mmCIF file of C-alpha atoms in Angstrom:
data_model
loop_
_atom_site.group_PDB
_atom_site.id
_atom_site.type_symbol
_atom_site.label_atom_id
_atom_site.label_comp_id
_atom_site.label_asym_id
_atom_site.label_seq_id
_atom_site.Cartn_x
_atom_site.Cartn_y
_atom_site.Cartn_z
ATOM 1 C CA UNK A 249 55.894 -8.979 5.896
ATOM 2 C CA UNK A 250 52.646 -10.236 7.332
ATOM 3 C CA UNK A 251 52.475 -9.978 11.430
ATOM 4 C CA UNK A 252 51.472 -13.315 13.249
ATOM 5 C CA UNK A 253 50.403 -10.974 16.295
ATOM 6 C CA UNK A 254 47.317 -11.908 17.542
ATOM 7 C CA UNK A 255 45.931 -8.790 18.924
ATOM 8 C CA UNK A 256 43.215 -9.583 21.694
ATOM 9 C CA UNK A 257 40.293 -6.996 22.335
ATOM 10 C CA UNK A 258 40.761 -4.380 24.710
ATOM 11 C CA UNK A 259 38.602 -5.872 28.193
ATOM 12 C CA UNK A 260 37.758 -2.727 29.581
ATOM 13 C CA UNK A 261 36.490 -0.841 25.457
ATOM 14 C CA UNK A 262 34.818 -4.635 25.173
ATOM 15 C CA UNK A 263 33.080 -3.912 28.879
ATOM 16 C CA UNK A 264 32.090 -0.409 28.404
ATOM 17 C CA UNK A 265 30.506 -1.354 24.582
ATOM 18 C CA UNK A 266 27.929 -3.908 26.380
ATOM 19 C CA UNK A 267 27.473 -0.904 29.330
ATOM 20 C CA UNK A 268 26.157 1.690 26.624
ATOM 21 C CA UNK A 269 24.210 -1.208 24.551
ATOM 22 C CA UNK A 270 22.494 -1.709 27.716
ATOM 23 C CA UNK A 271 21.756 2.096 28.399
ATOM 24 C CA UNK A 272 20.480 2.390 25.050
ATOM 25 C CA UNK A 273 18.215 -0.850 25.679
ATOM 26 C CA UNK A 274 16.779 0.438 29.005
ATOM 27 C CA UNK A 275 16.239 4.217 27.095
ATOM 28 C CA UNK A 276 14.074 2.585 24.541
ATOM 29 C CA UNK A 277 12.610 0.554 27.180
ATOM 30 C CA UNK A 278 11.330 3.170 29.179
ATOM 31 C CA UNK A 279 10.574 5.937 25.882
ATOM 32 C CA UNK A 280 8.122 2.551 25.241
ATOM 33 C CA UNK A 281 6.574 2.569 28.923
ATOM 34 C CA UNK A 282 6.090 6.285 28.452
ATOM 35 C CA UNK A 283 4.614 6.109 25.127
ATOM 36 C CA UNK A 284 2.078 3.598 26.884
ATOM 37 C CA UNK A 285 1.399 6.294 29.455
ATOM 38 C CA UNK A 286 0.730 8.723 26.509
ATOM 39 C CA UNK A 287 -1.386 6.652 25.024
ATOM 40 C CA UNK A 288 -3.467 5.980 28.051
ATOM 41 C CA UNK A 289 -3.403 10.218 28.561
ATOM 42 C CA UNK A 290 -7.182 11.465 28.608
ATOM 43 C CA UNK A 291 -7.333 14.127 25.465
ATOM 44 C CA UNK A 292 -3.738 13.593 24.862
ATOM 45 C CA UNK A 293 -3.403 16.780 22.048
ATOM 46 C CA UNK A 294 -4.916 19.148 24.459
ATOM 47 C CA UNK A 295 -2.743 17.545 27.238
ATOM 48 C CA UNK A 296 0.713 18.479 24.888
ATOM 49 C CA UNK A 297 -0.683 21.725 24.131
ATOM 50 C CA UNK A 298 -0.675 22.667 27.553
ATOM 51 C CA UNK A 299 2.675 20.859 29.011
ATOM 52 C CA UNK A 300 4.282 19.748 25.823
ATOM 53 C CA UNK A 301 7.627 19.076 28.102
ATOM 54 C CA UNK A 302 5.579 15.486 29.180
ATOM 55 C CA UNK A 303 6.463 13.814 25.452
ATOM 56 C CA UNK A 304 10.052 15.734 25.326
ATOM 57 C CA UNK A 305 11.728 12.552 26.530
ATOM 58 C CA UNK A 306 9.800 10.229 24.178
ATOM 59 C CA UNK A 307 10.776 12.225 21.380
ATOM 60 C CA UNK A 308 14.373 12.396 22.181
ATOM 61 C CA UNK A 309 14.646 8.960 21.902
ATOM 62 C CA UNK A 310 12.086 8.506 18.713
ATOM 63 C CA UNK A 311 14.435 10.773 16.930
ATOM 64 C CA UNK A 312 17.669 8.641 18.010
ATOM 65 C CA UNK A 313 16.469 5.771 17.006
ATOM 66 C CA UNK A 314 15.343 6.697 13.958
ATOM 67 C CA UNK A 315 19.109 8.157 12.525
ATOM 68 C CA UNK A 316 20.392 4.488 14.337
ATOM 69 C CA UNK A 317 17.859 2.489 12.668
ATOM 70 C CA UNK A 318 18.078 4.416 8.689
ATOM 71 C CA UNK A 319 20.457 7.039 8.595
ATOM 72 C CA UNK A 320 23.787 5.421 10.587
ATOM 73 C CA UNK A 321 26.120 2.953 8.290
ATOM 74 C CA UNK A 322 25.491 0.446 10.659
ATOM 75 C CA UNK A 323 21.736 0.000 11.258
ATOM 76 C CA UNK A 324 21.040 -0.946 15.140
ATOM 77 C CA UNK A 325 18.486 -3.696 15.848
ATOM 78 C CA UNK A 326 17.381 -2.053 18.893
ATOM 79 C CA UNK A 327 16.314 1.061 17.667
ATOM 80 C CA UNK A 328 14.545 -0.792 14.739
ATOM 81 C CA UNK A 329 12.169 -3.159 17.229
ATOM 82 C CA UNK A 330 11.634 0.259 19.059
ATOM 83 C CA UNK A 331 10.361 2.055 16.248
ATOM 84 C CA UNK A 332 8.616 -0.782 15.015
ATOM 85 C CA UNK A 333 6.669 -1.560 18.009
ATOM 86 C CA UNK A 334 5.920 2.151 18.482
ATOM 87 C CA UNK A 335 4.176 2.227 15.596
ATOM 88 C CA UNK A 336 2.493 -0.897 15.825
ATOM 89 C CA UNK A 337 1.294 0.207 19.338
ATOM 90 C CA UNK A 338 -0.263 3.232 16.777
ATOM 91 C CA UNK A 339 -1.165 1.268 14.270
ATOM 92 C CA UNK A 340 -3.081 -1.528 16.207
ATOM 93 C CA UNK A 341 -5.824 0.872 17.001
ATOM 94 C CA UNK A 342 -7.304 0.450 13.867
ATOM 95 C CA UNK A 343 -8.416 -2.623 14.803
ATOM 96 C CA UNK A 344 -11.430 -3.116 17.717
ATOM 97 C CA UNK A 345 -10.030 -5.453 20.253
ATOM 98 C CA UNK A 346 -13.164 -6.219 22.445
ATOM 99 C CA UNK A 347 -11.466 -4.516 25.386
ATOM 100 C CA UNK A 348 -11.960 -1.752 27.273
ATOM 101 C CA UNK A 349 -13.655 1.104 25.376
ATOM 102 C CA UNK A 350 -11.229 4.063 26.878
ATOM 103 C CA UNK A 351 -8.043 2.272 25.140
ATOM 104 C CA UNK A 352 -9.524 3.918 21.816
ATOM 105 C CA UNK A 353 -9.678 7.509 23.531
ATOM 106 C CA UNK A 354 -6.765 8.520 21.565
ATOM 107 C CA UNK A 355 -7.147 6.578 18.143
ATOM 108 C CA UNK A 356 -7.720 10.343 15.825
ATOM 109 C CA UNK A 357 -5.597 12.195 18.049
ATOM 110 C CA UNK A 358 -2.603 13.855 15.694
ATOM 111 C CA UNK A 359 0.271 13.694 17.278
ATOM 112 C CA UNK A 360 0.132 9.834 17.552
ATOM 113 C CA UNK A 361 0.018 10.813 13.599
ATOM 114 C CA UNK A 362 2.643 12.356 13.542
ATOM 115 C CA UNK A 363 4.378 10.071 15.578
ATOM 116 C CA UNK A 364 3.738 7.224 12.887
ATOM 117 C CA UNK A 365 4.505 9.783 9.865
ATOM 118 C CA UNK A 366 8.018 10.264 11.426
ATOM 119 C CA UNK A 367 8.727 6.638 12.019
ATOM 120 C CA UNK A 368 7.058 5.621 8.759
ATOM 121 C CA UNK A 369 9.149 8.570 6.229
ATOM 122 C CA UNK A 370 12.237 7.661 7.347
ATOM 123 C CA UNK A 371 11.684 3.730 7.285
ATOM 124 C CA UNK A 372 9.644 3.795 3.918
ATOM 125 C CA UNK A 373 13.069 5.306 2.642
ATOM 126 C CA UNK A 374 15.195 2.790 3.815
ATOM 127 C CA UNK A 375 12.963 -0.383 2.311
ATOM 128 C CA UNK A 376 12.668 1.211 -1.065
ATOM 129 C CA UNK A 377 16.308 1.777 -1.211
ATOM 130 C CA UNK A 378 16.705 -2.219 -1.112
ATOM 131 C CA UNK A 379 14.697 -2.621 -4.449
ATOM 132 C CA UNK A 380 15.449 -1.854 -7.544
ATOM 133 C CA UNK A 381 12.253 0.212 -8.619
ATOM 134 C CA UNK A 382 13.964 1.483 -12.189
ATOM 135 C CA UNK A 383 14.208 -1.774 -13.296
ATOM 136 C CA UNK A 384 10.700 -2.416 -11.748
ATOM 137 C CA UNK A 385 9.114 -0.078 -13.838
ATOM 138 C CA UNK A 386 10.378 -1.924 -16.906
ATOM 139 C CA UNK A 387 8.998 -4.922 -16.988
ATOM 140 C CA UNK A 388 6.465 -6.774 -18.760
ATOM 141 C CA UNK A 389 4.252 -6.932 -15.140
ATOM 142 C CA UNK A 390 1.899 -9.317 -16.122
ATOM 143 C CA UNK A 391 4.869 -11.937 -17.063
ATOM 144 C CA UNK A 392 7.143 -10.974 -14.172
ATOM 145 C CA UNK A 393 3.984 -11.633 -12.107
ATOM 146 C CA UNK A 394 3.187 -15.238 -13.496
ATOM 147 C CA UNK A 395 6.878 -15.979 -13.549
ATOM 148 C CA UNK A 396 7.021 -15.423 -10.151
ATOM 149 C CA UNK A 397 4.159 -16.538 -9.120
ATOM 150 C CA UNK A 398 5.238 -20.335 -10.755
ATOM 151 C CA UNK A 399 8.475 -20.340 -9.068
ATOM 152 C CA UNK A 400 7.565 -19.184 -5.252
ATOM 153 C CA UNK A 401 4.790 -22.060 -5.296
ATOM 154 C CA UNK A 402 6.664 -24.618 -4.980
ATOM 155 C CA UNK A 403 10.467 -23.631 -4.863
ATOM 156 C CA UNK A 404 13.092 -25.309 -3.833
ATOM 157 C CA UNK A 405 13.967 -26.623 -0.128
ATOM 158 C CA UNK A 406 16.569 -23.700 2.056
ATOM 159 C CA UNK A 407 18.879 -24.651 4.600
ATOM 160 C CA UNK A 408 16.411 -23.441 6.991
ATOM 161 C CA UNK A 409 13.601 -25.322 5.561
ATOM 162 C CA UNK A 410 15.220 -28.308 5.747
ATOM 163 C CA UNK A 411 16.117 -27.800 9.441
ATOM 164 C CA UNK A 412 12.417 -27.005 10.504
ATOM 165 C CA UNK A 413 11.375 -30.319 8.416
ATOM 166 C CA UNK A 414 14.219 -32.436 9.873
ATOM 167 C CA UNK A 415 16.201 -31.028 13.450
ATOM 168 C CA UNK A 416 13.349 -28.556 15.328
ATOM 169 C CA UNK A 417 12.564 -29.310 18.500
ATOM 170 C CA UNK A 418 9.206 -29.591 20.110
ATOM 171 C CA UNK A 419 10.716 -26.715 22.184
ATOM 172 C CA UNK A 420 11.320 -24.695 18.698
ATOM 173 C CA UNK A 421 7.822 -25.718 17.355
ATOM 174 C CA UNK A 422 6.133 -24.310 20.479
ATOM 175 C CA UNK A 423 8.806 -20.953 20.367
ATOM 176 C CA UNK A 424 6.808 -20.788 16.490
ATOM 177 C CA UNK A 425 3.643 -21.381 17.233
ATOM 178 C CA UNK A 426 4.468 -18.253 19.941
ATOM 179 C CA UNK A 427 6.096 -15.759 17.501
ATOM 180 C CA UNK A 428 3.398 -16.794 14.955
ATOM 181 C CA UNK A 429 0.393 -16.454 17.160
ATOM 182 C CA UNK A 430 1.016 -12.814 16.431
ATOM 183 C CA UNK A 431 -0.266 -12.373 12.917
ATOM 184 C CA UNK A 432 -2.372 -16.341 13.239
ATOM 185 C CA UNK A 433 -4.393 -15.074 15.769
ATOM 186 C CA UNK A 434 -6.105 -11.899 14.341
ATOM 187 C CA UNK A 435 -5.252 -13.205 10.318
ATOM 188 C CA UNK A 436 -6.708 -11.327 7.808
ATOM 189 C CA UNK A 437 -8.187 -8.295 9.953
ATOM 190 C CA UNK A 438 -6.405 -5.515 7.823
ATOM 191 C CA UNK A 439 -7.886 -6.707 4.192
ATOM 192 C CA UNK A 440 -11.458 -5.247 5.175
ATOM 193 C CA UNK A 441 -9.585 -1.667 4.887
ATOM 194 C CA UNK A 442 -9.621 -2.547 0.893
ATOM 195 C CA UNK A 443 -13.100 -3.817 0.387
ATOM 196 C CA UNK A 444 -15.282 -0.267 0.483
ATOM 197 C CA UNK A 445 -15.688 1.128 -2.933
ATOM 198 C CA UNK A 446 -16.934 0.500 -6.091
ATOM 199 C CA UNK A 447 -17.835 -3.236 -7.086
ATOM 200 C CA UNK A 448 -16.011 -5.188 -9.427
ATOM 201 C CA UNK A 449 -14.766 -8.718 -9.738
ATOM 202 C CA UNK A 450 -11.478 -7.830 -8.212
ATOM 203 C CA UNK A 451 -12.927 -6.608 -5.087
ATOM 204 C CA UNK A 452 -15.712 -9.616 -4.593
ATOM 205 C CA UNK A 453 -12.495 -12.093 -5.070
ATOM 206 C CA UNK A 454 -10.937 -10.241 -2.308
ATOM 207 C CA UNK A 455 -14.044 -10.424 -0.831
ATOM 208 C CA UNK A 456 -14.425 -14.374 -1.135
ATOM 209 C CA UNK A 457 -10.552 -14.511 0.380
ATOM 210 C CA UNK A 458 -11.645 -12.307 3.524
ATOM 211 C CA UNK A 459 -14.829 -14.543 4.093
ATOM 212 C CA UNK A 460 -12.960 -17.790 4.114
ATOM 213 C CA UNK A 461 -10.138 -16.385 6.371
ATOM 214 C CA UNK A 462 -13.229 -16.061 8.633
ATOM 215 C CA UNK A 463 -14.784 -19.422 8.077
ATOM 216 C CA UNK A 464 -17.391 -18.210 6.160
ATOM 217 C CA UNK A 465 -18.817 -16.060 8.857
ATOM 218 C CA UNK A 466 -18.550 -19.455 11.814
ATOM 219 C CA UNK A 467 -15.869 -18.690 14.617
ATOM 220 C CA UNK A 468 -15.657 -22.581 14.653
ATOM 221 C CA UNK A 469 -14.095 -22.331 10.920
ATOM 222 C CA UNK A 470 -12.234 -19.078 11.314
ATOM 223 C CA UNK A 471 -8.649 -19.716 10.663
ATOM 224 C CA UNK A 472 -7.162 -18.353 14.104
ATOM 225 C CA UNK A 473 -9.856 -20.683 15.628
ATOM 226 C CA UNK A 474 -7.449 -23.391 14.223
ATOM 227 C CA UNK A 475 -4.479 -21.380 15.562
ATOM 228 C CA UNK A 476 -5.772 -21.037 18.912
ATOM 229 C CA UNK A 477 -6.393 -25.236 18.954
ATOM 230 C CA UNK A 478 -2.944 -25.600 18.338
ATOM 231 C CA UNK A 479 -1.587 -23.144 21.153
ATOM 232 C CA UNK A 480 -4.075 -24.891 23.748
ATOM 233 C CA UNK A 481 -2.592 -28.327 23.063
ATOM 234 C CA UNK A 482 0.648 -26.910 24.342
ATOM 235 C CA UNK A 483 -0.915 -25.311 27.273
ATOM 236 C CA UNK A 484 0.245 -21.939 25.697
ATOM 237 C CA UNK A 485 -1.383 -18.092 26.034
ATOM 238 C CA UNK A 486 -4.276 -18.433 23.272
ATOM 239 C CA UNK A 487 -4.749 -14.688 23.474
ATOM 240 C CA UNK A 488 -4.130 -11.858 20.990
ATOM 241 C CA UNK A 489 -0.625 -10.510 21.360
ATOM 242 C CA UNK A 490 -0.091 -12.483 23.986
ATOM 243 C CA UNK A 491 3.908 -13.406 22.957
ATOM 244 C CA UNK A 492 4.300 -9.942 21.584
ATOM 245 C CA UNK A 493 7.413 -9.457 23.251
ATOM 246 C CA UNK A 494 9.205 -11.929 21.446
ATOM 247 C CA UNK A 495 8.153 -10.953 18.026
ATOM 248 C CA UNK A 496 11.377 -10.018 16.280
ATOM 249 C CA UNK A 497 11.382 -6.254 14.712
ATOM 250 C CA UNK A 498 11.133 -8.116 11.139
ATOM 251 C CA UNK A 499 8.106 -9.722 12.143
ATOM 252 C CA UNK A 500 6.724 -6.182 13.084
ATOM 253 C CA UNK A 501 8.134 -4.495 10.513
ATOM 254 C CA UNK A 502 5.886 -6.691 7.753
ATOM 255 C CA UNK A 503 2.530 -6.414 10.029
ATOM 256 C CA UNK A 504 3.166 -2.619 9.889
ATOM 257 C CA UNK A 505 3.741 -2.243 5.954
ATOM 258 C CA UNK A 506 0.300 -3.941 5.805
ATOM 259 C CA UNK A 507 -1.254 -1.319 7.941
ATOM 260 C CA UNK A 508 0.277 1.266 5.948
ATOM 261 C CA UNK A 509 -0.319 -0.411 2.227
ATOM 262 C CA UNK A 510 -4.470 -1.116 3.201
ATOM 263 C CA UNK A 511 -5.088 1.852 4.964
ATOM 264 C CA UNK A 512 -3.589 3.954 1.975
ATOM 265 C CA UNK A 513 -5.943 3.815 -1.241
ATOM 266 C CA UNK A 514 -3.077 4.862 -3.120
ATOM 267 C CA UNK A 515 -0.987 2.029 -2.149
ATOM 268 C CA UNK A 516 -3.812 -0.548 -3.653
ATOM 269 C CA UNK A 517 -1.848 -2.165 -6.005
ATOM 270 C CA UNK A 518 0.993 -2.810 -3.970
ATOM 271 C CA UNK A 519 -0.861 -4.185 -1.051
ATOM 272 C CA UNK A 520 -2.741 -6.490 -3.925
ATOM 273 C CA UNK A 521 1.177 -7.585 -4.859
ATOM 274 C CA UNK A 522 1.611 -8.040 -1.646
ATOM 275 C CA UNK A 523 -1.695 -10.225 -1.018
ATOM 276 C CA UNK A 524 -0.430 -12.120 -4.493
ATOM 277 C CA UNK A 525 2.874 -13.336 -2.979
ATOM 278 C CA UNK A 526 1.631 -14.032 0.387
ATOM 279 C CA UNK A 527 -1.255 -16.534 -0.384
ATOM 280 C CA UNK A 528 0.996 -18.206 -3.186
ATOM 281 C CA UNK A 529 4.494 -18.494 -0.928
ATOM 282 C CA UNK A 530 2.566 -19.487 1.920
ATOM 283 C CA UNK A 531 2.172 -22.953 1.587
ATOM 284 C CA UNK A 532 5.765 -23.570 0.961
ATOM 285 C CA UNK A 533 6.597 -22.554 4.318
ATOM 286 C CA UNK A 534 3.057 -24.137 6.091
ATOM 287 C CA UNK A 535 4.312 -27.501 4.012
ATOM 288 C CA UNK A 536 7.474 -26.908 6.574
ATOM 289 C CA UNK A 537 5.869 -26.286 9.577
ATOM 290 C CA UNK A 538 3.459 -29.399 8.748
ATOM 291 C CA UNK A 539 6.367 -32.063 8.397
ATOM 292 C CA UNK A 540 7.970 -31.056 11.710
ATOM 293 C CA UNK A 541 4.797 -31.612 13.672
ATOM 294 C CA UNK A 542 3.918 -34.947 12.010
ATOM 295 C CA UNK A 543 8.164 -35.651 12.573
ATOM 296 C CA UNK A 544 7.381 -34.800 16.427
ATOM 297 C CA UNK A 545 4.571 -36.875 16.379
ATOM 298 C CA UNK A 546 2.270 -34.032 17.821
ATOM 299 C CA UNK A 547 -1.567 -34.756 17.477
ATOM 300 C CA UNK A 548 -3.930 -33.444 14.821
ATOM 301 C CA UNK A 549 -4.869 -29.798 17.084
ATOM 302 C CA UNK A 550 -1.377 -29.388 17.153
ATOM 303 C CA UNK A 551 -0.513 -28.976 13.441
ATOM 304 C CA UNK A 552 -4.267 -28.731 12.165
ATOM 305 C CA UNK A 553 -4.034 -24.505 11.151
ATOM 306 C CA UNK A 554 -0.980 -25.897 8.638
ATOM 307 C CA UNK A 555 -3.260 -28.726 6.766
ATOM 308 C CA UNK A 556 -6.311 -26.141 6.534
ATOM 309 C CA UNK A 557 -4.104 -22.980 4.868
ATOM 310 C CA UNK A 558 -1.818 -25.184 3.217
ATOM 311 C CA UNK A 559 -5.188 -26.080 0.838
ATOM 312 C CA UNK A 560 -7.214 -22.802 1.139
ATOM 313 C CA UNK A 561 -4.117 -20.777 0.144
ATOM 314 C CA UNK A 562 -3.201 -22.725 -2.519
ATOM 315 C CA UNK A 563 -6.814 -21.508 -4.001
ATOM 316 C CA UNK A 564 -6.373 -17.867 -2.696
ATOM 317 C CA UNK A 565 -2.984 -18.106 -4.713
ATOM 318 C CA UNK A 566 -4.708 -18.572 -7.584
ATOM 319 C CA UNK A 567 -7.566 -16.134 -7.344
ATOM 320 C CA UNK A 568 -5.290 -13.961 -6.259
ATOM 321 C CA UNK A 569 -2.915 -13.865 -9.595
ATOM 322 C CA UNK A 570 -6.022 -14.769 -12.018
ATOM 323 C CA UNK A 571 -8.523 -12.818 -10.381
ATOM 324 C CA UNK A 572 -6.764 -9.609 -8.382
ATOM 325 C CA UNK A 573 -3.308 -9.077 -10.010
ATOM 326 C CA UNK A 574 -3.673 -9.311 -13.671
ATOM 327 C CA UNK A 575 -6.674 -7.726 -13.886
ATOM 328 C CA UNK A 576 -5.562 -4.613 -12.229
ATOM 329 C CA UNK A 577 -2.154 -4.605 -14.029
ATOM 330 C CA UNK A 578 -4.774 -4.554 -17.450
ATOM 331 C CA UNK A 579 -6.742 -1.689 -15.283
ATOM 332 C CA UNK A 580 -3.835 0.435 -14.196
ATOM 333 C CA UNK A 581 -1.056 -0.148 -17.082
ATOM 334 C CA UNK A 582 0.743 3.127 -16.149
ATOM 335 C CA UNK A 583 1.236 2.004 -12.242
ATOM 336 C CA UNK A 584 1.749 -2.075 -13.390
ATOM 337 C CA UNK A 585 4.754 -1.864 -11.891
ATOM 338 C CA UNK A 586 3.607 -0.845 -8.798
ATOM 339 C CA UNK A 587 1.774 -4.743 -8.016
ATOM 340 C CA UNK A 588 5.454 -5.975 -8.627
ATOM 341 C CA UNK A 589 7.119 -3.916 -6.300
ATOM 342 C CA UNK A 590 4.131 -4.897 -3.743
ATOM 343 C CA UNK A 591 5.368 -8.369 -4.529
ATOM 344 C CA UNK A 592 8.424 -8.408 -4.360
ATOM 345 C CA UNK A 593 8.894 -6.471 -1.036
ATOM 346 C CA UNK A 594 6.767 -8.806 0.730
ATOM 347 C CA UNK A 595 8.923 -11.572 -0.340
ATOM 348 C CA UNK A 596 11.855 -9.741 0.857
ATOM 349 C CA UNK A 597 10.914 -8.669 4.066
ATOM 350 C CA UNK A 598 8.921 -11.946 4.547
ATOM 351 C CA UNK A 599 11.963 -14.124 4.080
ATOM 352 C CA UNK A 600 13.764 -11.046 6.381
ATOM 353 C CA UNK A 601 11.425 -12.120 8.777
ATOM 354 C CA UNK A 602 11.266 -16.170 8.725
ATOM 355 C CA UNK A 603 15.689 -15.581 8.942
ATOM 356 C CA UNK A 604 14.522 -13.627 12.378
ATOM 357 C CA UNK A 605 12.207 -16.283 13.485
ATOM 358 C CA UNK A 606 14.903 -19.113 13.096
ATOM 359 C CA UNK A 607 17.280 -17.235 14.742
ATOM 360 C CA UNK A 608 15.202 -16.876 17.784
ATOM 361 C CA UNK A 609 13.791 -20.749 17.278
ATOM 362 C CA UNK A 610 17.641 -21.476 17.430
ATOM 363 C CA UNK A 611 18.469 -19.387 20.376
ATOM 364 C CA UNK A 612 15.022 -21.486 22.351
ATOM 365 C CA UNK A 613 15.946 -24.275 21.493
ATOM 366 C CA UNK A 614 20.187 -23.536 22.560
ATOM 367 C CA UNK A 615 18.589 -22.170 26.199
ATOM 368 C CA UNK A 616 16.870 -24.982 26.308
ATOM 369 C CA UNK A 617 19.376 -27.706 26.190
ATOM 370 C CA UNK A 618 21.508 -25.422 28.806
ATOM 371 C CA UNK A 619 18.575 -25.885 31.472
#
């Protein structure tokens, strides 16, 4: 027989739960401030050579965050967002800031190498396992591409589409435009990594796509010029990385498989997948973003990035699947498969992401009303 008992949590397990979760929060807090200090270390290798006991800490907690985040049944969120900005903190210096010179002191030094090997190994791992790459291999790629291609173009509205088009908040829009200033305000820095080499037609399209995400060579027309406009309409921090600390881990997560797919050569065709998906889905969600700020009434500064990418990308979509995709799939038949898996995990961890970014819109927008 069935017990009606209602059985209430146990107060004092329930109090001393939240009192490790916040341990474990400060821990990764301050392995972060003391991978900042390594970072910062003048001739850091030589430095661990001599005293090696100065990263022991650091490493303790890389190394239990890594089994929470991919090897425990339940995968913790905190330990993800450490690892994740760990290794974008390592992966950003590939990338010249115009800042001071002496941030780049350690930017070949190995053991931030091996830092980013660990992280990356062990996270690599865990993405793959959430795609099918058998059944990858089998496909006709150059159908599976243009199927996909036609249906992420223009597919249909999601619950959380149709709450940024209809419900957001001027307080949400602005909590976007924050998270998003992240990847808006240095777009399209990591494709140059691809460009060296031989030329082709594939690589002078990819060309013609990095040259228009800079305007064509005029900071006036660059597209994060746009993105700034719309962040100093609001009053709002127009500088790189200036919101970083409210980027969720997803967010991260997709800026760091870029680093990783363009500085690897081997990884070509998936980062050209990769490029394939996220000039033809990105209109769909831009489309979004553009009906709540003409819903809100906000001026032309303040949605003007959306109109501008919502038409250039519909042409990089295209050049991208006529021009970059199916040509290499003809060019590499034996690794096809590997432009569809480049696809399809940017979709996936894309649409990971934009379910992080409403849940911290949502969250804004609930503090918000409580004030």
């Amino acid at each position: 027989m069935q017990s009606n008992l209602v059985i209430f949590p146990n107060a004092e397990a329930a109090k001393k739960s939240r009192q490790t979760e916040e341990r474990t929060i400060t821990k990764y807090e301050r392995a972060e401030e003391q991978f900042i200090e390594l970072l910062a270390m003048e001739d850091l290798d030589n430095q661990l050579d001599v005293e090696p006991a100065i990263a022991s800490e650091f490493e303790q907690t890389l190394s239990m965050a890594i089994r929470a985040a991919y090897h425990d049944d339940r995968s913790d969120a905190q330990a993800h967002r450490f690892l994740q900005r760990i290794l974008y903190r390592i992966n950003r210096l590939k990338l010249f800031w115009y800042d001071d010179l002496c941030h780049y002191t350690n930017e070949r030094s190995l053991y931030l190498y091996s830092c980013r090997d660990q992280i990356e190994a062990a996270w690599q791992k865990w993405e793959l396992a959430q795609i099918d790459v058998t059944a990858l291999q089998q496909l006709d790629v150059k159908q599976a591409l243009i199927a996909r291609a036609s249906a992420d173009l223009d597919p249909p509205l999601s619950n959380n589409s149709r709450y940024i088009r209809e419900e957001m908040t001027e307080v949400g829009y602005r909590h976007l435009l924050a998270i998003a200033s992240f990847d808006g305000l240095v777009e399209g820095s990591r494709l140059c990594y691809v460009l060296g080499g031989a030329a082709n037609e594939v690589q002078c399209t990819l060309v013609r796509v990095l040259l228009e995400e800079y305007g064509n060579g005029r900071l006036s027309r660059k597209h994060s010029t746009f993105f700034a406009q719309m962040l100093a309409e609001f009053g709002m921090n127009t500088e790189p990385e200036g919101y970083f600390d409210l980027v969720p881990w997803e967010v991260l997560a997709c800026d760091n498989h870029n680093f990783l797919t363009t500085d690897r050569k081997r990884y070509f065709l998936r980062y050209s997948g990769a490029l394939t998906y996220f000039e033809v889905g990105g209109p769909a969600a831009y489309k979004n973003y553009l009906a709540a700020a003409q819903r809100l009434s906000l001026s032309e500064a303040a949605m003007g990035y959306w109109e501008l990418h919502i038409k250039e990308d519909e042409r990089h979509g295209r050049w991208m699947l006529d021009d970059v995709a199916l040509p290499l799939a003809e060019r590499y038949p034996a690794q096809a498969w590997e432009l569809v898996l480049g696809y399809d995990q940017e979709k996936l961890m894309g649409e990971r992401a934009a379910g992080a970014v409403m849940r911290s819109i949502r969250e804004a927008e609930q503090a918000a009303l409580i004030i």
